[in-house]
CSV table of C-alpha atoms and ligand atoms in Angstrom, one decimal:
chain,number,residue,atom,x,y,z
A,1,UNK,CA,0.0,0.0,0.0
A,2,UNK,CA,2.8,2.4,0.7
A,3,UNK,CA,3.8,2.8,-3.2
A,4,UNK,CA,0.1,3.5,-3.8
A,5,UNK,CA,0.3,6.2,-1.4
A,6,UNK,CA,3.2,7.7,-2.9
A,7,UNK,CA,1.2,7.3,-6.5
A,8,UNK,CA,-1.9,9.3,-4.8
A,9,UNK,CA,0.7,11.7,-3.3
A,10,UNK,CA,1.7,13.1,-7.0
A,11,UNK,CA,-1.3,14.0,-7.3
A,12,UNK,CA,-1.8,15.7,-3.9
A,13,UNK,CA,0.8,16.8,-2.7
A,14,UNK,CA,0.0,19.0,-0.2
A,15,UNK,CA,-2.6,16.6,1.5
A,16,UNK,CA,-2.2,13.7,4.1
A,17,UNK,CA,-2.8,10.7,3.4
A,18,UNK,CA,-4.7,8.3,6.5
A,19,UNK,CA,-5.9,5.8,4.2
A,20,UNK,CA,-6.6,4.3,0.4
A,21,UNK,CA,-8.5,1.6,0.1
A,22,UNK,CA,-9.8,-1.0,-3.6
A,23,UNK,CA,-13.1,0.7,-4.2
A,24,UNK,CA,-15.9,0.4,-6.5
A,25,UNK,CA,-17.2,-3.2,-8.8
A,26,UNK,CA,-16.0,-1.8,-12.2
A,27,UNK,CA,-14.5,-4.8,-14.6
A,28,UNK,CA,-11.4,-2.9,-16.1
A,29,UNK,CA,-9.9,-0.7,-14.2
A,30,UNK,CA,-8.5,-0.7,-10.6
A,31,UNK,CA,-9.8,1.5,-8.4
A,32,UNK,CA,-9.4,3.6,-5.6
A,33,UNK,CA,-10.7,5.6,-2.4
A,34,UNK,CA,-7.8,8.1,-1.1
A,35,UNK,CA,-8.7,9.4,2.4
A,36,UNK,CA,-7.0,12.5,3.6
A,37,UNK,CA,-7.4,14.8,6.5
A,38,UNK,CA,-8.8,17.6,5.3
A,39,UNK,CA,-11.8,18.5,6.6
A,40,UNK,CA,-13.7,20.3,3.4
A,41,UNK,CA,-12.5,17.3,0.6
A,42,UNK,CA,-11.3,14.0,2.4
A,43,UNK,CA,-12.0,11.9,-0.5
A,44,UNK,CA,-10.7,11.0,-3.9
A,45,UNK,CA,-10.5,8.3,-6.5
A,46,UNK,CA,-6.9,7.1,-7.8
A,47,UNK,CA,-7.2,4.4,-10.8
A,48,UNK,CA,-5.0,2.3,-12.5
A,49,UNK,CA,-6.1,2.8,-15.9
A,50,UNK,CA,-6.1,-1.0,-17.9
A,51,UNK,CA,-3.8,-0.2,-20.6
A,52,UNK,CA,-4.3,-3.6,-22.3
A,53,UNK,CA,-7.6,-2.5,-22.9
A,54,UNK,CA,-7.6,1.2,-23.1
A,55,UNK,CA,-3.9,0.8,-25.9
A,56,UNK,CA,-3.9,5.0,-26.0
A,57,UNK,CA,-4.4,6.0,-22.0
A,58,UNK,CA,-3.4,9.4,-23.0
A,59,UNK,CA,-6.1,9.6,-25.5
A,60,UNK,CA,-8.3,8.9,-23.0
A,61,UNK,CA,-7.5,11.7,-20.7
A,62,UNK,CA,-7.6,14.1,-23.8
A,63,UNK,CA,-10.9,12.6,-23.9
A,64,UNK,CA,-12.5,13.6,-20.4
A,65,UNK,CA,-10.8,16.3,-20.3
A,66,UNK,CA,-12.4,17.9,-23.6
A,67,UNK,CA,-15.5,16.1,-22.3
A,68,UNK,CA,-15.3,17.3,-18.5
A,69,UNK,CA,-14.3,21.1,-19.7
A,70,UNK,CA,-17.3,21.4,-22.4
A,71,UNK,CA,-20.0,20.3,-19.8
A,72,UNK,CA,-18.5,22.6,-17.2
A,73,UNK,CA,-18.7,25.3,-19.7
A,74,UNK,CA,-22.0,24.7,-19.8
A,75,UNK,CA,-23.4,24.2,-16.5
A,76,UNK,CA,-25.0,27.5,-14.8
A,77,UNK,CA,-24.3,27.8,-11.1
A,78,UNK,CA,-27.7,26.7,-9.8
A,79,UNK,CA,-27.3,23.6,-11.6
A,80,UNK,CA,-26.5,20.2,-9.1
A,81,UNK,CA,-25.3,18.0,-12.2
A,82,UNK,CA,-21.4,17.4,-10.6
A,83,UNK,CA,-18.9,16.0,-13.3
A,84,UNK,CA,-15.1,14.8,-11.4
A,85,UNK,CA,-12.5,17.3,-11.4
A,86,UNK,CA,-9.6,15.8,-12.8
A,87,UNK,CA,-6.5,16.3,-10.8
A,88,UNK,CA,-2.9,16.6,-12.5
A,89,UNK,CA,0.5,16.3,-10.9
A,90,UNK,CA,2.7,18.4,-9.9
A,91,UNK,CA,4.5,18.4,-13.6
A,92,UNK,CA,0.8,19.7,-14.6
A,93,UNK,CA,0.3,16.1,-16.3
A,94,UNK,CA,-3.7,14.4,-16.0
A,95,UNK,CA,-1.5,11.0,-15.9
A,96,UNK,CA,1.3,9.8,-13.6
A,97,UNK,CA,3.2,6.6,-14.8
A,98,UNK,CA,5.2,4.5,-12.5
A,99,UNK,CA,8.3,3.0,-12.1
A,100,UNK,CA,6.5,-0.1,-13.9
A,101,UNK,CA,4.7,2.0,-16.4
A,102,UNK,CA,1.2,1.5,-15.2
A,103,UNK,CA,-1.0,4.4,-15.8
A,104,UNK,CA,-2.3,6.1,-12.9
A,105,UNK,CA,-4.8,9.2,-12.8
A,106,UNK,CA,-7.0,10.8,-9.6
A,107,UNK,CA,-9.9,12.7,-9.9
A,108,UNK,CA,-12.5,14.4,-6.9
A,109,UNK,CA,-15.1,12.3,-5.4
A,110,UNK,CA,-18.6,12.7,-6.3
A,111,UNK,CA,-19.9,12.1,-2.3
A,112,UNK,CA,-23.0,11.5,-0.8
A,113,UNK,CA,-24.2,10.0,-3.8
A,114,UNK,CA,-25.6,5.9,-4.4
A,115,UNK,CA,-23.7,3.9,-7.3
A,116,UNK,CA,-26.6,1.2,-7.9
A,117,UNK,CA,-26.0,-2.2,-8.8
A,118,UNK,CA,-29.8,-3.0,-9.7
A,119,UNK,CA,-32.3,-0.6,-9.4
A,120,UNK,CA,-34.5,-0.6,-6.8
A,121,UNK,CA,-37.8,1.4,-7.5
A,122,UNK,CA,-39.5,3.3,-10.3
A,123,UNK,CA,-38.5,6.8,-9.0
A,124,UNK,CA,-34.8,5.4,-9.4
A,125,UNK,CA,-35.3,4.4,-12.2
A,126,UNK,CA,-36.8,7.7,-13.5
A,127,UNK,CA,-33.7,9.3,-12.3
A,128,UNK,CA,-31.3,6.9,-14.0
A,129,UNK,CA,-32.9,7.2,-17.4
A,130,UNK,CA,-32.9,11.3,-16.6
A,131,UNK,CA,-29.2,11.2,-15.6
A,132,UNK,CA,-28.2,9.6,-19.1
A,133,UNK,CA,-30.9,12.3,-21.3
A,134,UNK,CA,-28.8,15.0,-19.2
A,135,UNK,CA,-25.5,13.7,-20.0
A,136,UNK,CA,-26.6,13.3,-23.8
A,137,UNK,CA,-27.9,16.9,-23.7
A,138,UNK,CA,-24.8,18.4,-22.1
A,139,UNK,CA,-22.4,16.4,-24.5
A,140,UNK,CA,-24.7,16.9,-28.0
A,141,UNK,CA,-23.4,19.7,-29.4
A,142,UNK,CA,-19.6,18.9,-28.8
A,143,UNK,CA,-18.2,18.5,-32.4
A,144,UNK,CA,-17.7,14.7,-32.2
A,145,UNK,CA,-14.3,14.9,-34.1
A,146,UNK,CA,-13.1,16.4,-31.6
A,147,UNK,CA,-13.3,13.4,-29.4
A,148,UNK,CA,-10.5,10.4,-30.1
A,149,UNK,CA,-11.6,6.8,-30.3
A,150,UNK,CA,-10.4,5.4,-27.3
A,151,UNK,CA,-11.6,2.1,-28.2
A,152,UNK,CA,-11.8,0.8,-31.8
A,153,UNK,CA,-14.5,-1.8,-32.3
A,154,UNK,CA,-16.3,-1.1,-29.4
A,155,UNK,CA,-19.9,-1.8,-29.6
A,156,UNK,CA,-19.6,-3.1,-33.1
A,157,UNK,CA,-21.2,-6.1,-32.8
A,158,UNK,CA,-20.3,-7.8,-36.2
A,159,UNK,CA,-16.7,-7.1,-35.3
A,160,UNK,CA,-17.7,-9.1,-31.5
A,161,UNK,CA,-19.1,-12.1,-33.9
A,162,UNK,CA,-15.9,-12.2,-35.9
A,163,UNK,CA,-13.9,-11.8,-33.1
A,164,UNK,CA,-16.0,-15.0,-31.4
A,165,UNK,CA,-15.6,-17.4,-34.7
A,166,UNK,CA,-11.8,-16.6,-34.3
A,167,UNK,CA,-11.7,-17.7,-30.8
A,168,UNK,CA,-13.6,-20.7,-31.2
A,169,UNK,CA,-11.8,-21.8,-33.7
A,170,UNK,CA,-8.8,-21.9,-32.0
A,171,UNK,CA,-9.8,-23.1,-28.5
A,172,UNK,CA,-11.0,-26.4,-27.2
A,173,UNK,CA,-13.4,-26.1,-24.5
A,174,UNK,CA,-14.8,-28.8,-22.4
A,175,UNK,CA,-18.6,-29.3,-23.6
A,176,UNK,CA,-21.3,-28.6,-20.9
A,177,UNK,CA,-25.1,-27.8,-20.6
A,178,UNK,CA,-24.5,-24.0,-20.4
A,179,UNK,CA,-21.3,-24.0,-23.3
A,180,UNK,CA,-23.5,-25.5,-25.4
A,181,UNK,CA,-26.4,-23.2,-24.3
A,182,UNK,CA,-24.2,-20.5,-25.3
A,183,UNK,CA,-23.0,-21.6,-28.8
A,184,UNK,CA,-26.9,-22.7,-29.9
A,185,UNK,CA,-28.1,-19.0,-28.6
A,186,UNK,CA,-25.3,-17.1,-30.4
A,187,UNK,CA,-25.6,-19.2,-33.6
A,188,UNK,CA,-29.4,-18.3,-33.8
A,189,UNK,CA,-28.9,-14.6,-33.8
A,190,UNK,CA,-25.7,-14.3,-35.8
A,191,UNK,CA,-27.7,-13.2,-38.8
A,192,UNK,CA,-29.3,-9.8,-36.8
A,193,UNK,CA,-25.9,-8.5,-35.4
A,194,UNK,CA,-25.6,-6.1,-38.0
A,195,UNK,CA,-29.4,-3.9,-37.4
A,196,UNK,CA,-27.1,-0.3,-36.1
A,197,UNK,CA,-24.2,-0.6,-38.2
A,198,UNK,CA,-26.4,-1.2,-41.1
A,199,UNK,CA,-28.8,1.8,-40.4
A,200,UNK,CA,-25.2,4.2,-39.1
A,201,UNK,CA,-23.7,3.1,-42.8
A,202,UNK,CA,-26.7,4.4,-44.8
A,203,UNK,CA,-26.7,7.1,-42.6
A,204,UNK,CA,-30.2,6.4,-40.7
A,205,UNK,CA,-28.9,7.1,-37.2
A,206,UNK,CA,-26.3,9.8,-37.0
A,207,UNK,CA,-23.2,9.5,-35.1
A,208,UNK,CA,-23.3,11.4,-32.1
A,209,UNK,CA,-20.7,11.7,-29.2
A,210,UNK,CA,-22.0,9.0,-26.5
A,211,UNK,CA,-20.9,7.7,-23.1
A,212,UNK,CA,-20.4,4.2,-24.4
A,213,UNK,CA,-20.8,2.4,-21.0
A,214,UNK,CA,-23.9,4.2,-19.2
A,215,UNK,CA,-24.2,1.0,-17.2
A,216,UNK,CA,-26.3,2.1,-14.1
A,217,UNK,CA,-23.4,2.2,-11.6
A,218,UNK,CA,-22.0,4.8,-14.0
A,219,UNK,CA,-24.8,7.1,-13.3
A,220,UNK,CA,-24.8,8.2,-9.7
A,221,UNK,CA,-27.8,9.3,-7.8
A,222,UNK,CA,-27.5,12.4,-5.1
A,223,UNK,CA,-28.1,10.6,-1.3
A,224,UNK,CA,-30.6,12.9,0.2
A,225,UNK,CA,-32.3,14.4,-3.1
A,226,UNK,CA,-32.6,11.0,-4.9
A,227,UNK,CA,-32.0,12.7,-8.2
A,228,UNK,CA,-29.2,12.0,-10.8
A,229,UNK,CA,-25.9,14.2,-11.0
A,230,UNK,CA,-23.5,12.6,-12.1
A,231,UNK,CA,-22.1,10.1,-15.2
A,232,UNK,CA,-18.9,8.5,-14.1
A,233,UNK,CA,-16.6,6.5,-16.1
A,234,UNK,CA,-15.8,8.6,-19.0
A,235,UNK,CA,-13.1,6.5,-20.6
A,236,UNK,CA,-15.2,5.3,-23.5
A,237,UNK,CA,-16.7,8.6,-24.5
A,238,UNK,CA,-16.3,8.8,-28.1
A,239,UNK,CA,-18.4,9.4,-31.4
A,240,UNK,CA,-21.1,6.7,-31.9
A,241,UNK,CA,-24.8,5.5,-31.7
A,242,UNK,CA,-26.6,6.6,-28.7
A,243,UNK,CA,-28.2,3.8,-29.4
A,244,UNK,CA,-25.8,2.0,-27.7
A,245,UNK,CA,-25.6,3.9,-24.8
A,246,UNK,CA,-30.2,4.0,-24.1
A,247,UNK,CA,-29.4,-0.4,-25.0
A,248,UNK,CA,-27.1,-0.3,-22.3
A,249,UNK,CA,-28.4,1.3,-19.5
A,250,UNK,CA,-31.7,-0.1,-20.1
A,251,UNK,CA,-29.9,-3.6,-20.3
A,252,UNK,CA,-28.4,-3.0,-16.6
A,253,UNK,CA,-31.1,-1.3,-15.1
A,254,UNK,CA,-34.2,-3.5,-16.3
A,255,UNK,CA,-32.1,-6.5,-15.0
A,256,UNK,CA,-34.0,-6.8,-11.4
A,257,UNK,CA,-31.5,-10.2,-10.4
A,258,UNK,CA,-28.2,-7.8,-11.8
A,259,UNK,CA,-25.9,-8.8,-14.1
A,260,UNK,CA,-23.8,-10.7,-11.2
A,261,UNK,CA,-26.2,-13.7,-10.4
A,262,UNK,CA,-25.7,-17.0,-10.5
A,263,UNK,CA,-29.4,-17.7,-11.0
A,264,UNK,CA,-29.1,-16.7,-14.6
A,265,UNK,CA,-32.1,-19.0,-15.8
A,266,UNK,CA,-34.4,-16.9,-13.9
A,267,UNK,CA,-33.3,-13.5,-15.3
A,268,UNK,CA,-36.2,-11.3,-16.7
A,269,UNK,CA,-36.2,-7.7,-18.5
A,270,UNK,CA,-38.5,-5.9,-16.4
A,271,UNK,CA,-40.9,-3.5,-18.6
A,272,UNK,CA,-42.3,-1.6,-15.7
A,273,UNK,CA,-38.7,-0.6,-15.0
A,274,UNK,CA,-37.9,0.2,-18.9
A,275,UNK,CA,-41.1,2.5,-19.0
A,276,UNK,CA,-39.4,4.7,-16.1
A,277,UNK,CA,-36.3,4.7,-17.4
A,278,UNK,CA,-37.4,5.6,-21.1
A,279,UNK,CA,-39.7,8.2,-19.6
A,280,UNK,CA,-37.2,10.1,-17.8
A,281,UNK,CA,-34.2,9.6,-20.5
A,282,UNK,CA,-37.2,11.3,-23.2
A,283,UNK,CA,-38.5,14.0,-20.6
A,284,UNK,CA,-34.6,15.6,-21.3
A,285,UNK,CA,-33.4,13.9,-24.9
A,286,UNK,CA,-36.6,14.2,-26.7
A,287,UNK,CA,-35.6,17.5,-28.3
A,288,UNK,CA,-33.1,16.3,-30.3
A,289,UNK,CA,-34.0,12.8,-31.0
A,290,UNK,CA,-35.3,12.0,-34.7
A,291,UNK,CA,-38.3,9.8,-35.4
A,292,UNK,CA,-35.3,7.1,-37.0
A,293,UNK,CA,-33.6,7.1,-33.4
A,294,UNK,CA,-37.1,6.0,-32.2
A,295,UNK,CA,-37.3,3.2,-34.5
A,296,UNK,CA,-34.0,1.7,-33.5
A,297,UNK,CA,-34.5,1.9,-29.7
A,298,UNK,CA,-36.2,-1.6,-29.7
A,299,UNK,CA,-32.8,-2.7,-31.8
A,300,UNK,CA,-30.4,-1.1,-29.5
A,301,UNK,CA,-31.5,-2.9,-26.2
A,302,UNK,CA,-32.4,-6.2,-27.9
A,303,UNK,CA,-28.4,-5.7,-29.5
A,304,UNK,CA,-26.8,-4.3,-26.3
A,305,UNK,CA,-27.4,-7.0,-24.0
A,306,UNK,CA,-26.5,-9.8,-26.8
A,307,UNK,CA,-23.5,-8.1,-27.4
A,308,UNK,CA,-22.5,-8.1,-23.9
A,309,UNK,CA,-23.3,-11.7,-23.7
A,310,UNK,CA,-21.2,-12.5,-27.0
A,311,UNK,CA,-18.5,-10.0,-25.7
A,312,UNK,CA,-18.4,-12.3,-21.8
A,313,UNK,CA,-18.9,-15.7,-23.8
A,314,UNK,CA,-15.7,-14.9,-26.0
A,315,UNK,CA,-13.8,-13.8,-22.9
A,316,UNK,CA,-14.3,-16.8,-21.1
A,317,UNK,CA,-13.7,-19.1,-24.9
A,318,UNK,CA,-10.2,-17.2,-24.7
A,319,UNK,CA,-9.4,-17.9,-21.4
A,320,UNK,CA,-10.8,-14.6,-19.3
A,321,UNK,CA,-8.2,-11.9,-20.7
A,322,UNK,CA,-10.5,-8.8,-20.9
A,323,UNK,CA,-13.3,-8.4,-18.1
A,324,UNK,CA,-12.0,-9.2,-14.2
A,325,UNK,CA,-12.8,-12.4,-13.4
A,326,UNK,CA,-13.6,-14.2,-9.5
A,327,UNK,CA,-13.1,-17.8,-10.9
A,328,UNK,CA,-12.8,-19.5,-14.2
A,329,UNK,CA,-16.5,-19.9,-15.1
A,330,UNK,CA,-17.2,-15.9,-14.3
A,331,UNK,CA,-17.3,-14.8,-17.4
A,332,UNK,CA,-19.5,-18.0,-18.4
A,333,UNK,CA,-22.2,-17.2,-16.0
A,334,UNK,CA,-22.2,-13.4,-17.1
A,335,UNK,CA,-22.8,-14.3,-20.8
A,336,UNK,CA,-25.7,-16.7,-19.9
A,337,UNK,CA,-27.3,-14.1,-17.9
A,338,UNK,CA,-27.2,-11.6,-20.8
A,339,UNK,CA,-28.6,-14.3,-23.1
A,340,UNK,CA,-31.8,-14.6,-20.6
A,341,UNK,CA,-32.2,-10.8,-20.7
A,342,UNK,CA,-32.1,-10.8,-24.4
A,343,UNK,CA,-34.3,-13.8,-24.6
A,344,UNK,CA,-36.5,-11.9,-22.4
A,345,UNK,CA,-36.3,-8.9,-24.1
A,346,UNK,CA,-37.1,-10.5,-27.4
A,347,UNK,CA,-40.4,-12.3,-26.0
A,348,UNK,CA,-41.4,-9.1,-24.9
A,349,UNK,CA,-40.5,-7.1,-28.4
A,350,UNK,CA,-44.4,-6.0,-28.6
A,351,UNK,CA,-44.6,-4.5,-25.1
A,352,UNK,CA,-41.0,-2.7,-25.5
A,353,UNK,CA,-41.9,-1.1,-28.8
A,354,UNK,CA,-45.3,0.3,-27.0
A,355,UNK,CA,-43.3,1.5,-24.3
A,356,UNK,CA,-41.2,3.0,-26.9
A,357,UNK,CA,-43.8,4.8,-28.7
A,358,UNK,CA,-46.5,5.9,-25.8
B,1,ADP,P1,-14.4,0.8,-14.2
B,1,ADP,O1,-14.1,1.3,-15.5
B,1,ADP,O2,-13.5,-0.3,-13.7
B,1,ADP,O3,-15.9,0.5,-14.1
B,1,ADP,P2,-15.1,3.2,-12.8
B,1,ADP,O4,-14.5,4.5,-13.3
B,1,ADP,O5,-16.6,3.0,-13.1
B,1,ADP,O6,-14.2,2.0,-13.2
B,1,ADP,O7,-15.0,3.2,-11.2
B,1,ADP,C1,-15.3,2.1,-10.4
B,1,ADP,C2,-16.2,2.5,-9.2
B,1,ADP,O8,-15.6,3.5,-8.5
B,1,ADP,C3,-17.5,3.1,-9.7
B,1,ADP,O9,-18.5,2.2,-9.9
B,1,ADP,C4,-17.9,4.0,-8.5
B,1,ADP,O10,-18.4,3.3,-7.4
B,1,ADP,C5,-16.5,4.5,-8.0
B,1,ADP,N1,-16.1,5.8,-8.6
B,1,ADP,C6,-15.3,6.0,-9.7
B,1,ADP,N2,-15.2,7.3,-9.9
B,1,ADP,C7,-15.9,8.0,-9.0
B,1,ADP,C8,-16.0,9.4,-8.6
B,1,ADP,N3,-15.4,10.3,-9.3
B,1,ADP,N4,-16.8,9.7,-7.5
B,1,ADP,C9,-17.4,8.7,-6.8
B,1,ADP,N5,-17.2,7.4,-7.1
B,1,ADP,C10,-16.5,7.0,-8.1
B,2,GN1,C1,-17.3,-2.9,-18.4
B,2,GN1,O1,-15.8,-0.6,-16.8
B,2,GN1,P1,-17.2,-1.1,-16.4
B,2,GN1,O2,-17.2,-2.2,-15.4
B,2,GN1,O3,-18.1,0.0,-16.1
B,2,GN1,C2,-17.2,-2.7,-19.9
B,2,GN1,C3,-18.6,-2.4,-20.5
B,2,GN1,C4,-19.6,-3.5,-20.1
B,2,GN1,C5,-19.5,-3.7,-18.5
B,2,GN1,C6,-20.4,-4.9,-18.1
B,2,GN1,C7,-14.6,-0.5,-21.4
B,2,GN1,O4,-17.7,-1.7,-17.8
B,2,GN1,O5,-18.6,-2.3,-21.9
B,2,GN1,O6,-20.9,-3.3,-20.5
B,2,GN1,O7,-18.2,-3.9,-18.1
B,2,GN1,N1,-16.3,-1.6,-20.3
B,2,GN1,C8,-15.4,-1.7,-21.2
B,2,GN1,O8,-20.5,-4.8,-16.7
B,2,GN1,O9,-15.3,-2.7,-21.9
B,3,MG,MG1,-17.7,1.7,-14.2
């Protein structure tokens, strides 16, 4: 712990340190809580960035800090949205890299606030779908070629199915009720992985800058107030679909069981849950949404949760090199409880479109 305390110290100095502990449930990077002494901010985060996922870490900083200046630019005094300050060293860098060249960067703490696993009401849920419309709105008119692509390929699902036929062709796994559950499911919906890239190609849904991982614990919700204000996570902001992003919250937050069970043949897609977080996402977006992007909703979620399931399946065909793992079949049990979800989400295509539309 003592070398992670002299990390957190390049970024403050002047502070005292009395404790830093792992923080957090995110899959990629490692994460922090810095505790100091001072009485009006005692709290930061410090991360190790995963550079074997994130190949340009610097790119990523330019990132959220483009992103993080243009919403702050925006944002009138009255207004409670928060966004993390990013701190920089003493060599006015956003990154510090160690003696081992891991990438490290702080930021400030966005406190009394709940990071939600699974929702656990309609009024949250309200608030989650409100906290992503807000974080669209801020971010839609920031010239999206401004922003780098920290991440090439991501959320192109074709690119996920080639990626999968590659890795099974060159691994052997052991044959079992929930592999082979897993190969039928994906072999069955190989032929609709293309629906966004298609309609983004022939220019039907416009590329706009999105979050790219508005999973629900990236959306915090103020303690006392219960409202949204604050998006976390901003490594994979970048120009794309916000398709994507509305597929992916709605993914995590309709979820009731999370995406961490074990029961994964009981998962659902809740619709009462997906009306909330629809309604408070269009209360905000609506304005700049175009009757195409409505068309494609249905598409995004249905696509978003496969594509998470394909992504987890591959990870654990390849032998767990991407997502953080707890044991060897992790990643198995993820993917199967993404497949549910979409299976659910299919059955329930008539009920989602309504929702969509009302
Ligand atoms: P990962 O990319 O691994 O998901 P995150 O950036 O989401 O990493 O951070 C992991 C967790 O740390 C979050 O789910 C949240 O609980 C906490 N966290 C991260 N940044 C902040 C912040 N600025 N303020 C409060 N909590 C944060
Ligand atoms: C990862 O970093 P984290 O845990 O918020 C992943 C997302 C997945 C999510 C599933 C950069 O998000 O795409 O949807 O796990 N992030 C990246 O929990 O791959
Ligand atoms: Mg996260």
């Amino acid at each position: 712990m003592s070398e992670i305390i002299a990390i957190a110290k390049k970024f403050l100095p002047q502070e005292t340190i009395t404790n830093i502990q792992e923080y957090g449930s995110g899959n990629i990077n490692n994460t922090f809580l810095v505790t100091t002494d001072s009485a009006e901010e005692p709290y930061y985060i410090l991360q190790r960035l995963n550079t074997k996922v994130f190949s340009k870490p610097e790119l990523v900083m330019d990132n959220i800090c483009l992103v993080s200046e243009h919403i702050i630019g925006k944002l009138s005094p009255n207004d409670c949205w928060r966004i993390p300050r990013i701190l920089l060293t003493e060599n006015r860098q956003h990154h510090y890299l160690d003696s081992q060249g891991c990438f490290w960067r702080a930021m400030s703490f966005i406190d009394n606030a709940l990071c939600l696993e699974t929702v656990q009401n309609l009024e949250q849920a309200q608030e989650i779908g409100y906290g992503l419309g807000m974080f669209h709105r801020l971010i839609s008119d920031l010239p999206v070629h401004q922003l780098g692509d920290t991440l090439p390929g991501f959320h192109i699902t074709p690119s996920y199915l080639k990626n999968y036929y590659q890795v099974q062709k060159t691994v052997s796994i052991a044959s079992s009720v929930e592999v082979n559950y897993g190969f039928n499911f994906i072999k069955e919906r190989a032929k609709s992985v293309g629906v966004l890239e298609t309609a983004k190609a022939q220019g039907i849904l416009p590329i706009r800058p999105i979050h790219g991982d508005p999973k629900i614990n990236n959306i915090l919700l103020e303690r006392d107030s219960k409202k949204a204000v604050a998006m976390i996570d901003l490594d994979t902001v970048k120009p794309g679909l916000i398709h994507y992003d509305l597929g992916d919250c709605l993914r995590s937050g309709c979820n009731l069981s999370g995406e961490e069970t074990p029961n994964w043949e009981q998962v659902k897609f809740d619709t009462e849950i997906a009306r909330e977080i629809l309604q408070g996402y269009l209360a905000i977006a609506q304005d700049f949404l175009t009757d195409y992007d409505y068309q494609y909703f249905y598409d995004g979620i249905r696509l978003i949760a496969f594509e998470l399931g394909l992504r987890f399946f591959t990870d654990y065909l390849a032998g767990n090199l991407y997502f953080k793992t707890d044991y060897p079949e992790h990643n198995l049990i993820r993917a199967l409880v993404q497949f549910k979800l979409t299976e659910s989400i299919e059955n329930q295509q008539a009920i989602i479109r309504k929702i969509i539309f009302s």
